[in-house]
Amino acid sequence: MKRVLKKGKLWFFCFIMIIFISIIWLFFSYHKQINVVKHIPDYSSVKVVGDYLDNADLIKAPYILEGTVTDISPSFEYEGVSFVKITFHMTDILYSQSELKDSITILREQDMFTPLEINHQYILYLYDYKGPVASQVKMICGGNLGAYEIVKGEAHDTSQTLEEYKQNIKEALKQ
């Protein structure tokens, strides 16, 4: 009798655990969130860019935009350095010091920074490029530091939802 009772308790416990795990799996599989994932900066590269060396400086960027990369040009060289031009279609302007069209062009050194990818969504901190390589283009502040990819998936303990991140930006801009 005791043996049957112990087996019964074990089966009951296993059954409850299976139900509990199933409920947790269902909850997390149907409540996917959008996370903002920052590319890890290569600080040796960031220092070359200059003005934007840490996260606190990013909020000073002239443009903070959300959007999708729609095109990347073939690479071209200027004085031995490879560049690409990236077409960025904006879905939200979080901050802009001037009027912008729906799409902008971003100049990016091809080999120095983490590449942006076509059809991926980002929040970018940008400034107007003034130099000999191209005209009427923007560059990402701090190289990799100002490029945040928006990814869909389950939230991690250290990530934020897209709306939380955008709210944090808006609050920082008010200060």
PDB file of C-alpha atoms in Angstrom:
ATOM      1  CA  MET A   1       0.000   0.000   0.000  1.00  0.00           C
ATOM      2  CA  LYS A   2       2.815   2.450   0.891  1.00  0.00           C
ATOM      3  CA  ARG A   3       4.591   1.654  -2.378  1.00  0.00           C
ATOM      4  CA  VAL A   4       1.455   2.420  -4.426  1.00  0.00           C
ATOM      5  CA  LEU A   5       0.970   5.646  -2.449  1.00  0.00           C
ATOM      6  CA  LYS A   6       4.567   6.776  -3.096  1.00  0.00           C
ATOM      7  CA  LYS A   7       4.237   6.028  -6.833  1.00  0.00           C
ATOM      8  CA  GLY A   8       0.950   7.914  -6.868  1.00  0.00           C
ATOM      9  CA  LYS A   9       2.558  10.965  -5.239  1.00  0.00           C
ATOM     10  CA  LEU A  10       5.463  10.807  -7.699  1.00  0.00           C
ATOM     11  CA  TRP A  11       3.099  10.635 -10.695  1.00  0.00           C
ATOM     12  CA  PHE A  12       0.995  13.469  -9.280  1.00  0.00           C
ATOM     13  CA  PHE A  13       4.120  15.619  -8.747  1.00  0.00           C
ATOM     14  CA  CYS A  14       5.350  14.901 -12.321  1.00  0.00           C
ATOM     15  CA  PHE A  15       1.913  15.724 -13.719  1.00  0.00           C
ATOM     16  CA  ILE A  16       1.791  19.067 -11.850  1.00  0.00           C
ATOM     17  CA  MET A  17       5.338  19.950 -13.006  1.00  0.00           C
ATOM     18  CA  ILE A  18       4.453  19.209 -16.654  1.00  0.00           C
ATOM     19  CA  ILE A  19       1.395  21.464 -16.402  1.00  0.00           C
ATOM     20  CA  PHE A  20       3.443  24.214 -14.707  1.00  0.00           C
ATOM     21  CA  ILE A  21       6.202  24.088 -17.348  1.00  0.00           C
ATOM     22  CA  SER A  22       3.603  24.056 -20.136  1.00  0.00           C
ATOM     23  CA  ILE A  23       1.899  27.161 -18.742  1.00  0.00           C
ATOM     24  CA  ILE A  24       5.231  29.003 -18.470  1.00  0.00           C
ATOM     25  CA  TRP A  25       6.168  27.980 -22.022  1.00  0.00           C
ATOM     26  CA  LEU A  26       2.801  29.126 -23.390  1.00  0.00           C
ATOM     27  CA  PHE A  27       3.035  32.468 -21.609  1.00  0.00           C
ATOM     28  CA  PHE A  28       6.505  33.294 -22.920  1.00  0.00           C
ATOM     29  CA  SER A  29       5.959  31.949 -26.425  1.00  0.00           C
ATOM     30  CA  TYR A  30       2.877  34.123 -27.041  1.00  0.00           C
ATOM     31  CA  HIS A  31       4.094  37.302 -25.345  1.00  0.00           C
ATOM     32  CA  LYS A  32       7.154  38.089 -27.369  1.00  0.00           C
ATOM     33  CA  GLN A  33       8.512  41.568 -26.901  1.00  0.00           C
ATOM     34  CA  ILE A  34      10.641  43.877 -28.925  1.00  0.00           C
ATOM     35  CA  ASN A  35      14.019  44.325 -27.334  1.00  0.00           C
ATOM     36  CA  VAL A  36      16.563  46.983 -28.027  1.00  0.00           C
ATOM     37  CA  VAL A  37      19.943  45.371 -28.367  1.00  0.00           C
ATOM     38  CA  LYS A  38      22.989  47.574 -28.549  1.00  0.00           C
ATOM     39  CA  HIS A  39      25.957  46.555 -30.630  1.00  0.00           C
ATOM     40  CA  ILE A  40      28.949  46.183 -28.361  1.00  0.00           C
ATOM     41  CA  PRO A  41      31.209  49.119 -29.102  1.00  0.00           C
ATOM     42  CA  ASP A  42      34.831  48.714 -30.035  1.00  0.00           C
ATOM     43  CA  TYR A  43      36.187  51.558 -27.907  1.00  0.00           C
ATOM     44  CA  SER A  44      39.406  51.826 -29.898  1.00  0.00           C
ATOM     45  CA  SER A  45      37.264  52.642 -32.947  1.00  0.00           C
ATOM     46  CA  VAL A  46      34.922  54.944 -31.066  1.00  0.00           C
ATOM     47  CA  LYS A  47      37.769  57.175 -29.945  1.00  0.00           C
ATOM     48  CA  VAL A  48      38.721  57.778 -33.582  1.00  0.00           C
ATOM     49  CA  VAL A  49      35.284  59.290 -34.257  1.00  0.00           C
ATOM     50  CA  GLY A  50      35.613  61.754 -31.442  1.00  0.00           C
ATOM     51  CA  ASP A  51      32.587  63.595 -30.119  1.00  0.00           C
ATOM     52  CA  TYR A  52      30.384  60.751 -28.865  1.00  0.00           C
ATOM     53  CA  LEU A  53      32.424  58.566 -26.546  1.00  0.00           C
ATOM     54  CA  ASP A  54      29.823  57.268 -24.104  1.00  0.00           C
ATOM     55  CA  ASN A  55      26.092  56.671 -23.729  1.00  0.00           C
ATOM     56  CA  ALA A  56      25.545  59.976 -21.920  1.00  0.00           C
ATOM     57  CA  ASP A  57      26.848  61.852 -24.983  1.00  0.00           C
ATOM     58  CA  LEU A  58      24.440  60.080 -27.354  1.00  0.00           C
ATOM     59  CA  ILE A  59      21.449  62.072 -26.147  1.00  0.00           C
ATOM     60  CA  LYS A  60      23.206  65.183 -27.515  1.00  0.00           C
ATOM     61  CA  ALA A  61      22.995  63.764 -31.056  1.00  0.00           C
ATOM     62  CA  PRO A  62      21.307  66.066 -33.593  1.00  0.00           C
ATOM     63  CA  TYR A  63      19.144  63.171 -34.836  1.00  0.00           C
ATOM     64  CA  ILE A  64      17.672  60.153 -33.039  1.00  0.00           C
ATOM     65  CA  LEU A  65      15.735  58.067 -35.532  1.00  0.00           C
ATOM     66  CA  GLU A  66      13.964  54.727 -35.670  1.00  0.00           C
ATOM     67  CA  GLY A  67      13.714  52.934 -38.978  1.00  0.00           C
ATOM     68  CA  THR A  68      14.798  50.212 -41.367  1.00  0.00           C
ATOM     69  CA  VAL A  69      17.837  49.844 -43.592  1.00  0.00           C
ATOM     70  CA  THR A  70      16.461  49.502 -47.128  1.00  0.00           C
ATOM     71  CA  ASP A  71      19.638  49.549 -49.223  1.00  0.00           C
ATOM     72  CA  ILE A  72      23.400  49.380 -48.915  1.00  0.00           C
ATOM     73  CA  SER A  73      25.563  50.581 -51.791  1.00  0.00           C
ATOM     74  CA  PRO A  74      28.538  48.663 -53.103  1.00  0.00           C
ATOM     75  CA  SER A  75      31.682  49.707 -51.261  1.00  0.00           C
ATOM     76  CA  PHE A  76      33.834  52.499 -52.638  1.00  0.00           C
ATOM     77  CA  GLU A  77      37.213  53.795 -51.594  1.00  0.00           C
ATOM     78  CA  TYR A  78      38.374  57.220 -50.613  1.00  0.00           C
ATOM     79  CA  GLU A  79      42.059  57.625 -49.824  1.00  0.00           C
ATOM     80  CA  GLY A  80      42.437  53.904 -49.138  1.00  0.00           C
ATOM     81  CA  VAL A  81      39.423  53.589 -46.818  1.00  0.00           C
ATOM     82  CA  SER A  82      36.332  51.570 -47.863  1.00  0.00           C
ATOM     83  CA  PHE A  83      32.936  53.209 -47.358  1.00  0.00           C
ATOM     84  CA  VAL A  84      29.313  52.286 -48.024  1.00  0.00           C
ATOM     85  CA  LYS A  85      26.218  54.456 -48.279  1.00  0.00           C
ATOM     86  CA  ILE A  86      23.191  53.144 -46.427  1.00  0.00           C
ATOM     87  CA  THR A  87      19.608  54.132 -47.210  1.00  0.00           C
ATOM     88  CA  PHE A  88      17.630  54.366 -43.977  1.00  0.00           C
ATOM     89  CA  HIS A  89      13.826  54.644 -44.105  1.00  0.00           C
ATOM     90  CA  MET A  90      12.486  56.295 -40.965  1.00  0.00           C
ATOM     91  CA  THR A  91       9.433  55.018 -39.102  1.00  0.00           C
ATOM     92  CA  ASP A  92       9.750  57.381 -36.120  1.00  0.00           C
ATOM     93  CA  ILE A  93      11.693  60.552 -35.447  1.00  0.00           C
ATOM     94  CA  LEU A  94      12.519  60.617 -31.745  1.00  0.00           C
ATOM     95  CA  TYR A  95      14.491  63.835 -32.117  1.00  0.00           C
ATOM     96  CA  SER A  96      15.611  65.962 -35.052  1.00  0.00           C
ATOM     97  CA  GLN A  97      17.223  69.377 -35.125  1.00  0.00           C
ATOM     98  CA  SER A  98      15.951  69.956 -38.662  1.00  0.00           C
ATOM     99  CA  GLU A  99      13.354  68.780 -41.163  1.00  0.00           C
ATOM    100  CA  LEU A 100      14.015  65.336 -42.672  1.00  0.00           C
ATOM    101  CA  LYS A 101      12.620  63.377 -45.603  1.00  0.00           C
ATOM    102  CA  ASP A 102      11.245  59.830 -45.180  1.00  0.00           C
ATOM    103  CA  SER A 103      14.629  58.346 -46.092  1.00  0.00           C
ATOM    104  CA  ILE A 104      18.156  59.522 -45.423  1.00  0.00           C
ATOM    105  CA  THR A 105      21.607  58.391 -46.516  1.00  0.00           C
ATOM    106  CA  ILE A 106      24.192  57.319 -43.978  1.00  0.00           C
ATOM    107  CA  LEU A 107      27.922  57.147 -44.697  1.00  0.00           C
ATOM    108  CA  ARG A 108      29.689  54.291 -42.941  1.00  0.00           C
ATOM    109  CA  GLU A 109      33.230  52.962 -43.006  1.00  0.00           C
ATOM    110  CA  GLN A 110      32.830  49.409 -44.206  1.00  0.00           C
ATOM    111  CA  ASP A 111      35.575  47.590 -42.313  1.00  0.00           C
ATOM    112  CA  MET A 112      35.820  49.616 -39.120  1.00  0.00           C
ATOM    113  CA  PHE A 113      32.356  49.240 -37.574  1.00  0.00           C
ATOM    114  CA  THR A 114      29.725  46.541 -37.077  1.00  0.00           C
ATOM    115  CA  PRO A 115      27.753  46.487 -40.337  1.00  0.00           C
ATOM    116  CA  LEU A 116      24.099  47.389 -40.531  1.00  0.00           C
ATOM    117  CA  GLU A 117      21.955  44.906 -42.450  1.00  0.00           C
ATOM    118  CA  ILE A 118      19.202  45.351 -45.048  1.00  0.00           C
ATOM    119  CA  ASN A 119      15.645  44.896 -43.698  1.00  0.00           C
ATOM    120  CA  HIS A 120      16.826  45.163 -40.089  1.00  0.00           C
ATOM    121  CA  GLN A 121      15.337  47.807 -37.812  1.00  0.00           C
ATOM    122  CA  TYR A 122      17.459  50.202 -35.761  1.00  0.00           C
ATOM    123  CA  ILE A 123      17.415  53.214 -33.539  1.00  0.00           C
ATOM    124  CA  LEU A 124      20.311  55.378 -34.712  1.00  0.00           C
ATOM    125  CA  TYR A 125      21.963  58.413 -33.170  1.00  0.00           C
ATOM    126  CA  LEU A 126      23.224  60.497 -36.088  1.00  0.00           C
ATOM    127  CA  TYR A 127      25.022  63.714 -36.975  1.00  0.00           C
ATOM    128  CA  ASP A 128      25.560  65.592 -40.232  1.00  0.00           C
ATOM    129  CA  TYR A 129      28.771  64.546 -41.967  1.00  0.00           C
ATOM    130  CA  LYS A 130      30.871  67.414 -43.239  1.00  0.00           C
ATOM    131  CA  GLY A 131      33.851  66.142 -45.135  1.00  0.00           C
ATOM    132  CA  PRO A 132      35.296  65.234 -48.483  1.00  0.00           C
ATOM    133  CA  VAL A 133      33.905  61.684 -48.915  1.00  0.00           C
ATOM    134  CA  ALA A 134      30.233  62.519 -49.596  1.00  0.00           C
ATOM    135  CA  SER A 135      27.735  65.331 -49.236  1.00  0.00           C
ATOM    136  CA  GLN A 136      24.276  65.517 -47.639  1.00  0.00           C
ATOM    137  CA  VAL A 137      24.786  62.350 -45.603  1.00  0.00           C
ATOM    138  CA  LYS A 138      24.651  61.464 -41.925  1.00  0.00           C
ATOM    139  CA  MET A 139      27.040  59.393 -39.803  1.00  0.00           C
ATOM    140  CA  ILE A 140      26.375  57.292 -36.717  1.00  0.00           C
ATOM    141  CA  CYS A 141      27.559  58.918 -33.498  1.00  0.00           C
ATOM    142  CA  GLY A 142      30.460  57.087 -31.925  1.00  0.00           C
ATOM    143  CA  GLY A 143      30.655  54.435 -34.615  1.00  0.00           C
ATOM    144  CA  ASN A 144      29.005  51.363 -33.089  1.00  0.00           C
ATOM    145  CA  LEU A 145      27.997  53.231 -29.945  1.00  0.00           C
ATOM    146  CA  GLY A 146      25.078  54.981 -31.674  1.00  0.00           C
ATOM    147  CA  ALA A 147      23.625  51.945 -33.473  1.00  0.00           C
ATOM    148  CA  TYR A 148      20.929  49.970 -31.658  1.00  0.00           C
ATOM    149  CA  GLU A 149      19.282  47.063 -33.451  1.00  0.00           C
ATOM    150  CA  ILE A 150      15.632  46.347 -32.693  1.00  0.00           C
ATOM    151  CA  VAL A 151      15.060  42.616 -32.472  1.00  0.00           C
ATOM    152  CA  LYS A 152      11.862  40.670 -31.945  1.00  0.00           C
ATOM    153  CA  GLY A 153      12.003  37.916 -29.420  1.00  0.00           C
ATOM    154  CA  GLU A 154      11.582  37.057 -25.821  1.00  0.00           C
ATOM    155  CA  ALA A 155      12.605  39.707 -23.335  1.00  0.00           C
ATOM    156  CA  HIS A 156      15.666  39.042 -21.235  1.00  0.00           C
ATOM    157  CA  ASP A 157      16.197  40.362 -17.737  1.00  0.00           C
ATOM    158  CA  THR A 158      18.680  42.956 -18.994  1.00  0.00           C
ATOM    159  CA  SER A 159      16.717  44.122 -22.040  1.00  0.00           C
ATOM    160  CA  GLN A 160      14.036  46.774 -22.427  1.00  0.00           C
ATOM    161  CA  THR A 161      10.967  46.829 -24.567  1.00  0.00           C
ATOM    162  CA  LEU A 162      11.101  49.227 -27.478  1.00  0.00           C
ATOM    163  CA  GLU A 163       8.500  51.480 -25.872  1.00  0.00           C
ATOM    164  CA  GLU A 164      10.426  51.619 -22.574  1.00  0.00           C
ATOM    165  CA  TYR A 165      13.616  52.507 -24.421  1.00  0.00           C
ATOM    166  CA  LYS A 166      11.913  55.234 -26.452  1.00  0.00           C
ATOM    167  CA  GLN A 167      10.319  56.624 -23.290  1.00  0.00           C
ATOM    168  CA  ASN A 168      13.763  56.762 -21.653  1.00  0.00           C
ATOM    169  CA  ILE A 169      15.059  58.729 -24.646  1.00  0.00           C
ATOM    170  CA  LYS A 170      12.178  61.213 -24.440  1.00  0.00           C
ATOM    171  CA  GLU A 171      12.743  61.702 -20.710  1.00  0.00           C
ATOM    172  CA  ALA A 172      16.472  62.253 -21.216  1.00  0.00           C
ATOM    173  CA  LEU A 173      15.766  64.821 -23.933  1.00  0.00           C
ATOM    174  CA  LYS A 174      13.613  66.850 -21.503  1.00  0.00           C
ATOM    175  CA  GLN A 175      16.496  67.267 -19.068  1.00  0.00           C
TER     176      GLN A 175
END
